[in-house]
Short mmCIF file of C-alpha atoms in Angstrom, two decimals:
data_model
loop_
_atom_site.label_atom_id
_atom_site.label_comp_id
_atom_site.label_asym_id
_atom_site.label_seq_id
_atom_site.Cartn_x
_atom_site.Cartn_y
_atom_site.Cartn_z
CA UNK A 299 10.50 35.39 -3.28
CA UNK A 300 10.87 30.99 -4.92
CA UNK A 301 10.69 29.91 -1.54
CA UNK A 302 7.36 31.66 -0.76
CA UNK A 303 5.88 29.24 -3.96
CA UNK A 304 7.41 26.31 -3.23
CA UNK A 305 5.76 26.28 0.32
CA UNK A 306 2.26 27.46 -1.41
CA UNK A 307 2.78 24.20 -4.16
CA UNK A 308 3.97 22.30 -1.19
CA UNK A 309 0.32 22.73 0.61
CA UNK A 310 -2.07 22.00 -2.86
CA UNK A 311 -3.21 18.75 -2.78
CA UNK A 312 -6.55 19.20 -5.71
CA UNK A 313 -3.69 21.85 -7.78
CA UNK A 314 -1.43 19.01 -7.60
CA UNK A 315 -3.41 16.95 -10.01
CA UNK A 316 -4.47 19.22 -12.39
CA UNK A 317 -2.63 20.28 -15.73
CA UNK A 318 -1.12 23.44 -14.36
CA UNK A 319 0.38 26.42 -16.92
CA UNK A 320 1.86 29.20 -15.91
CA UNK A 321 0.46 31.46 -17.53
CA UNK A 322 2.09 35.78 -18.06
CA UNK A 323 1.41 36.62 -21.33
CA UNK A 324 -2.09 37.20 -20.61
CA UNK A 325 -2.44 40.93 -20.83
CA UNK A 326 -3.93 42.54 -22.89
CA UNK A 327 -5.85 39.05 -24.11
CA UNK A 328 -9.56 39.41 -24.98
CA UNK A 329 -12.15 38.75 -22.32
CA UNK A 330 -8.92 38.03 -19.86
CA UNK A 331 -9.09 34.73 -21.38
CA UNK A 332 -6.41 32.73 -22.98
CA UNK A 333 -6.36 30.21 -26.29
CA UNK A 334 -4.63 27.20 -25.82
CA UNK A 335 -4.30 25.11 -29.89
CA UNK A 336 -5.34 21.13 -29.72
CA UNK A 337 -4.59 19.03 -32.22
CA UNK A 338 -7.36 17.76 -34.03
CA UNK A 339 -8.54 14.22 -34.93
CA UNK A 340 -8.93 13.11 -38.23
CA UNK A 341 -10.82 10.22 -39.48
CA UNK A 342 -8.73 6.85 -41.77
CA UNK A 343 -9.85 5.70 -44.84
CA UNK A 344 -8.37 2.36 -46.81
CA UNK A 345 -9.17 2.22 -50.82
CA UNK A 346 -9.89 -1.36 -51.95
CA UNK A 347 -6.58 -2.82 -53.34
CA UNK A 348 -5.81 -3.02 -56.99
CA UNK A 349 -9.12 -1.17 -57.56
CA UNK A 350 -10.40 -0.01 -60.96
CA UNK A 351 -9.94 3.98 -59.82
CA UNK A 352 -13.76 4.27 -60.34
CA UNK A 353 -13.50 6.10 -57.43
CA UNK A 354 -12.24 9.05 -55.82
CA UNK A 355 -10.22 8.51 -52.83
CA UNK A 356 -11.44 10.90 -49.65
CA UNK A 357 -10.81 13.80 -48.71
CA UNK A 358 -11.44 15.79 -45.34
CA UNK A 359 -11.08 19.26 -43.72
CA UNK A 360 -8.19 19.70 -40.93
CA UNK A 361 -9.35 22.00 -37.87
CA UNK A 362 -7.62 22.33 -35.18
CA UNK A 363 -9.43 22.89 -31.80
CA UNK A 364 -8.66 26.50 -29.83
CA UNK A 365 -9.31 25.69 -25.68
CA UNK A 366 -9.88 28.95 -23.69
CA UNK A 367 -8.83 29.10 -20.41
CA UNK A 368 -10.20 32.77 -17.97
CA UNK A 369 -9.07 34.05 -15.21
CA UNK A 370 -11.61 34.46 -12.95
CA UNK A 371 -10.52 34.77 -9.38
CA UNK A 372 -7.83 36.80 -7.65
CA UNK A 373 -6.19 34.99 -4.75
CA UNK A 374 -4.45 36.35 -2.53
CA UNK A 375 -3.58 37.28 1.29
CA UNK A 376 -2.45 41.12 2.99
CA UNK A 377 -0.80 41.28 6.41
CA UNK A 378 -0.21 44.83 8.45
CA UNK A 379 2.57 44.25 10.42
CA UNK A 380 3.92 47.63 13.32
CA UNK A 381 6.99 48.36 14.10
CA UNK A 382 7.06 46.93 16.62
CA UNK A 383 5.94 43.18 15.62
CA UNK A 384 8.71 43.95 13.26
CA UNK A 385 11.30 44.55 15.54
CA UNK A 386 10.18 42.04 18.48
CA UNK A 387 7.48 39.35 17.70
CA UNK A 388 8.53 38.76 12.90
CA UNK A 389 12.02 39.72 13.59
CA UNK A 390 12.34 38.79 9.21
CA UNK A 391 9.29 38.93 7.07
CA UNK A 392 9.68 35.25 5.73
CA UNK A 393 8.03 34.44 8.04
CA UNK A 394 4.73 36.28 7.26
CA UNK A 395 5.08 34.28 3.67
CA UNK A 396 4.68 30.40 4.65
CA UNK A 397 0.72 31.38 6.11
CA UNK A 398 0.64 33.98 3.48
CA UNK A 399 1.45 31.55 0.80
CA UNK A 400 -1.11 29.11 2.61
CA UNK A 401 -3.85 31.19 2.61
CA UNK A 402 -3.60 31.26 -0.99
CA UNK A 403 -2.66 28.30 -1.56
CA UNK A 404 -6.56 27.54 -0.26
CA UNK A 405 -7.86 30.13 -2.63
CA UNK A 406 -6.19 28.05 -6.15
CA UNK A 407 -7.80 24.80 -3.67
CA UNK A 408 -11.20 25.66 -4.00
CA UNK A 409 -11.06 26.72 -7.34
CA UNK A 410 -10.20 23.99 -8.45
CA UNK A 411 -11.95 21.51 -6.07
CA UNK A 412 -15.05 23.81 -6.59
CA UNK A 413 -14.41 23.22 -10.98
CA UNK A 414 -13.74 19.26 -10.21
CA UNK A 415 -17.01 18.97 -7.96
CA UNK A 416 -19.63 20.89 -10.52
CA UNK A 417 -18.52 19.07 -13.78
CA UNK A 418 -21.29 17.17 -15.29
CA UNK A 419 -19.33 13.18 -15.79
CA UNK A 420 -21.17 11.28 -18.62
CA UNK A 421 -20.39 8.43 -16.46
CA UNK A 422 -21.44 7.52 -12.27
CA UNK A 423 -20.44 3.90 -11.10
CA UNK A 424 -22.80 3.57 -8.10
CA UNK A 425 -23.17 1.60 -5.26
CA UNK A 426 -19.55 1.16 -5.54
CA UNK A 427 -18.89 0.30 -1.35
CA UNK A 428 -21.19 -3.30 -1.92
CA UNK A 429 -17.59 -4.08 -4.29
CA UNK A 430 -15.48 -1.49 -4.10
CA UNK A 431 -13.15 -3.92 -5.87
CA UNK A 432 -15.37 -4.30 -8.51
CA UNK A 433 -15.45 -0.37 -9.32
CA UNK A 434 -12.31 0.38 -9.23
CA UNK A 435 -11.72 -1.93 -12.74
CA UNK A 436 -14.81 -0.78 -13.96
CA UNK A 437 -14.01 2.80 -13.28
CA UNK A 438 -10.39 2.00 -14.44
CA UNK A 439 -12.76 -0.09 -18.03
CA UNK A 440 -15.15 2.85 -18.11
CA UNK A 441 -11.61 5.11 -18.95
CA UNK A 442 -9.74 2.79 -21.53
CA UNK A 443 -13.72 2.59 -23.16
CA UNK A 444 -14.08 6.69 -23.59
CA UNK A 445 -10.15 6.60 -24.83
CA UNK A 446 -8.80 8.72 -21.43
CA UNK A 447 -4.55 9.62 -21.08
CA UNK A 448 -3.71 5.93 -19.63
CA UNK A 449 -0.33 8.31 -17.51
CA UNK A 450 -1.38 10.06 -14.95
CA UNK A 451 -4.14 8.56 -13.54
CA UNK A 452 -5.69 9.40 -10.08
CA UNK A 453 -8.59 8.59 -7.95
CA UNK A 454 -9.84 11.42 -5.87
CA UNK A 455 -10.92 10.12 -2.85
CA UNK A 456 -13.52 11.39 0.73
CA UNK A 457 -12.65 10.51 3.78
CA UNK A 458 -15.45 7.98 3.68
CA UNK A 459 -14.97 6.56 0.31
CA UNK A 460 -11.27 6.29 1.26
CA UNK A 461 -12.47 4.69 4.56
CA UNK A 462 -13.88 1.77 3.29
CA UNK A 463 -11.27 1.35 0.97
CA UNK A 464 -9.06 0.88 3.15
CA UNK A 465 -11.48 -1.44 5.35
CA UNK A 466 -11.62 -3.61 1.91
CA UNK A 467 -9.72 -6.67 2.52
CA UNK A 468 -9.51 -7.65 -1.36
CA UNK A 469 -8.39 -4.00 -1.54
CA UNK A 470 -5.24 -4.87 1.10
CA UNK A 471 -4.64 -0.52 1.04
CA UNK A 472 -4.36 -0.83 4.84
CA UNK A 473 -0.62 -2.04 5.54
CA UNK A 474 0.28 1.29 2.86
CA UNK A 475 -0.79 3.97 4.47
CA UNK A 476 2.16 5.38 6.85
CA UNK A 477 4.50 3.35 5.21
CA UNK A 478 5.79 6.67 2.72
CA UNK A 479 8.01 9.21 3.26
CA UNK A 480 5.80 12.41 3.27
CA UNK A 481 7.56 15.43 1.96
CA UNK A 482 4.73 18.05 1.06
CA UNK A 483 0.80 18.00 1.22
CA UNK A 484 0.63 15.26 -1.99
CA UNK A 485 2.72 12.95 -1.17
CA UNK A 486 0.78 12.76 2.17
CA UNK A 487 -2.52 11.90 1.02
CA UNK A 488 -0.86 9.34 -1.65
CA UNK A 489 -2.85 6.41 -0.46
CA UNK A 490 -1.62 3.36 -2.52
CA UNK A 491 -1.58 2.35 -6.26
CA UNK A 492 -4.08 0.78 -7.63
CA UNK A 493 -6.01 -0.42 -11.14
CA UNK A 494 -4.55 2.74 -13.35
CA UNK A 495 -5.15 4.65 -10.59
CA UNK A 496 -3.21 6.52 -8.34
CA UNK A 497 -5.13 7.21 -4.82
CA UNK A 498 -5.42 10.26 -2.91
CA UNK A 499 -7.56 11.70 0.04
CA UNK A 500 -8.84 14.47 0.18
CA UNK A 501 -11.52 16.61 2.64
CA UNK A 502 -12.63 18.96 -0.11
CA UNK A 503 -14.77 16.57 -1.77
CA UNK A 504 -17.89 14.80 -0.38
CA UNK A 505 -17.16 12.31 1.69
CA UNK A 506 -19.22 9.00 -0.22
CA UNK A 507 -17.80 10.51 -3.37
CA UNK A 508 -14.25 9.27 -5.61
CA UNK A 509 -13.46 10.84 -8.22
CA UNK A 510 -11.93 9.38 -11.92
CA UNK A 511 -9.68 10.87 -14.06
CA UNK A 512 -6.92 11.88 -16.01
CA UNK A 513 -4.51 15.04 -14.82
CA UNK A 514 -5.14 16.27 -18.19
CA UNK A 515 -8.46 15.78 -17.98
CA UNK A 516 -8.48 19.42 -15.73
CA UNK A 517 -6.33 22.00 -16.18
CA UNK A 518 -5.93 25.18 -13.59
CA UNK A 519 -3.36 28.34 -15.03
CA UNK A 520 -1.54 31.14 -12.96
CA UNK A 521 -0.63 34.08 -13.56
CA UNK A 522 0.90 36.72 -11.46
CA UNK A 523 -0.09 40.84 -11.52
CA UNK A 524 2.52 43.17 -12.74
CA UNK A 525 4.14 44.86 -10.18
CA UNK A 526 3.29 48.62 -9.92
CA UNK A 527 5.79 50.78 -10.00
CA UNK A 528 4.33 52.90 -7.31
CA UNK A 529 5.44 50.10 -4.49
CA UNK A 530 9.01 50.98 -3.44
CA UNK A 531 9.30 46.34 -3.14
CA UNK A 532 7.67 43.50 -5.73
CA UNK A 533 8.83 40.75 -6.93
CA UNK A 534 7.05 37.83 -9.54
CA UNK A 535 7.91 34.45 -10.15
CA UNK A 536 6.97 31.61 -11.64
CA UNK A 537 7.49 27.84 -9.60
CA UNK A 538 6.16 24.62 -11.41
CA UNK A 539 3.50 26.93 -12.84
CA UNK A 540 2.10 28.37 -9.75
CA UNK A 541 3.06 31.98 -10.35
CA UNK A 542 3.12 34.93 -7.20
CA UNK A 543 3.33 38.37 -7.43
CA UNK A 544 4.23 39.56 -3.43
CA UNK A 545 4.43 43.39 -2.95
CA UNK A 546 5.47 45.58 -0.02
CA UNK A 547 4.66 49.45 1.08
CA UNK A 548 4.62 51.13 3.87
CA UNK A 549 2.21 53.37 5.44
CA UNK A 550 3.91 55.99 7.61
CA UNK A 551 0.38 56.98 8.74
CA UNK A 552 -0.21 53.91 10.76
CA UNK A 553 3.80 53.23 10.81
CA UNK A 554 3.34 49.50 9.46
CA UNK A 555 4.42 47.90 6.83
CA UNK A 556 1.65 45.73 4.54
CA UNK A 557 2.33 43.14 2.65
CA UNK A 558 0.36 41.13 -0.11
CA UNK A 559 0.71 37.53 -1.88
CA UNK A 560 -1.55 37.39 -4.69
CA UNK A 561 -2.11 35.40 -8.17
CA UNK A 562 -4.93 35.31 -10.89
CA UNK A 563 -6.60 31.79 -11.77
CA UNK A 564 -8.70 29.89 -13.79
CA UNK A 565 -9.75 26.87 -14.01
CA UNK A 566 -11.99 23.67 -16.85
CA UNK A 567 -12.60 21.34 -18.02
CA UNK A 568 -11.15 19.93 -21.49
CA UNK A 569 -13.11 18.27 -23.62
CA UNK A 570 -12.35 15.51 -26.51
CA UNK A 571 -13.16 15.50 -30.54
CA UNK A 572 -14.20 10.85 -30.23
CA UNK A 573 -13.14 8.36 -33.12
CA UNK A 574 -15.17 5.32 -32.84
CA UNK A 575 -15.27 2.62 -35.50
CA UNK A 576 -18.81 2.09 -37.34
CA UNK A 577 -18.75 -1.45 -37.80
CA UNK A 578 -21.60 -1.90 -40.26
CA UNK A 579 -19.92 0.47 -42.41
CA UNK A 580 -16.91 -0.45 -42.08
CA UNK A 581 -15.88 2.40 -41.22
CA UNK A 582 -14.30 4.84 -38.87
CA UNK A 583 -16.04 7.57 -37.29
CA UNK A 584 -15.35 11.20 -35.87
CA UNK A 585 -17.84 12.80 -33.63
CA UNK A 586 -20.07 15.66 -34.42
CA UNK A 587 -19.75 17.23 -31.14
CA UNK A 588 -17.07 16.96 -27.74
CA UNK A 589 -17.80 15.11 -25.14
CA UNK A 590 -15.41 14.69 -21.85
CA UNK A 591 -14.91 11.28 -21.36
CA UNK A 592 -10.64 11.48 -19.40
CA UNK A 593 -12.95 11.61 -15.13
CA UNK A 594 -16.09 9.70 -13.95
CA UNK A 595 -17.75 10.01 -11.08
CA UNK A 596 -18.45 7.18 -8.11
CA UNK A 597 -20.33 6.92 -4.94
CA UNK A 598 -20.84 4.86 -2.15
CA UNK A 599 -23.65 4.51 -2.39
CA UNK A 600 -26.50 5.73 -5.23
CA UNK A 601 -27.38 4.66 -8.09
CA UNK A 602 -25.14 4.63 -11.78
CA UNK A 603 -25.99 6.74 -14.11
CA UNK A 604 -24.35 6.05 -17.91
CA UNK A 605 -24.75 7.60 -21.38
CA UNK A 606 -28.02 6.25 -22.58
CA UNK A 607 -27.68 3.71 -25.93
CA UNK A 608 -28.70 5.99 -28.62
CA UNK A 609 -26.74 8.88 -27.59
CA UNK A 610 -23.49 9.96 -30.07
CA UNK A 611 -21.28 9.33 -27.05
CA UNK A 612 -22.09 5.29 -26.08
CA UNK A 613 -21.93 4.23 -29.99
CA UNK A 614 -18.90 5.40 -30.23
CA UNK A 615 -17.30 3.59 -27.13
CA UNK A 616 -19.84 1.50 -26.64
CA UNK A 617 -20.45 2.67 -23.16
CA UNK A 618 -23.93 2.17 -22.96
CA UNK A 619 -26.74 2.08 -20.18
CA UNK A 620 -27.35 -0.45 -20.99
CA UNK A 621 -24.72 -2.15 -19.63
CA UNK A 622 -24.60 -1.09 -16.27
CA UNK A 623 -22.43 -1.74 -13.82
CA UNK A 624 -23.93 -3.40 -10.34
CA UNK A 625 -21.78 -4.55 -7.33
CA UNK A 626 -22.28 -8.54 -8.86
CA UNK A 627 -20.89 -7.47 -12.29
CA UNK A 628 -17.25 -7.88 -13.67
CA UNK A 629 -15.89 -9.91 -10.39
CA UNK A 630 -13.08 -9.27 -9.81
CA UNK A 631 -10.07 -11.97 -11.00
CA UNK A 632 -7.15 -9.79 -11.23
CA UNK A 633 -5.47 -7.35 -9.32
CA UNK A 634 -2.91 -5.81 -12.12
CA UNK A 635 -0.97 -3.17 -9.30
CA UNK A 636 0.80 -7.09 -8.57
CA UNK A 637 0.45 -8.26 -11.42
#
């Protein structure tokens, strides 16, 4: 059974970029959801040195946020095998587990791709084909300004975007393709590291699109359904936070075995309460709302889109539509990957 989950993991690209959690305590959860506590955010304050103590210090109210993940898919592969197939063709059930694990992996991939591409991004960097190097540097600048986690940052690129990057002499990526040992679908998909991003190819997103994000911005939760007491064989397992169930039984009316591999899955994006600096009042401020700042989108063509200058996100981060990136702005000076 563990081998089946290992085979599933080896077939995943986009889900491998998400933060993953195997959730077996979902049973009995309200509305098919699991809630996770997220640490609250507090501003700092400064008390004047040797002041006359005429004013009290400021007390804030601490509150943790709850992030809920709802299971919204049951991804499975069901196979029938006759006596003759088992005796003469298949020989062992392990031969069937690989294609069944592949099928479930495609379902999980489609779920994650839909979450990634369906997200509304606060920043879209357009017309990147005219200056890919500059666009990647801008993507890093924006995520840094958004205070997105710097670890495990990825840039998922579509087929045309990848081709343009490989053809760009300023990025110097072509020489790295094919040099590394390929062990899983994810390692095969990795192109190289540049400007703080691990660049990964995908044929499942738009060919002209790319997404730059921290893996913590997207969460994939899987859970193994319970094994029914009525089946003669059943097992569940979790490996690398992927959970699977396998059940088998025999249909004597048709003289055939039945095998079903499946898992429950849910995805969500992670929004954040932001902390910024009010220069005019020389004080720290905490955003009133939550914002998705752990990822942005890039396109080879099309227009850029940045937050309006009057909005809370722009005021806190300084990323504003008054300073939209264009191919002629912020030209690349150095490449941190080669520093």
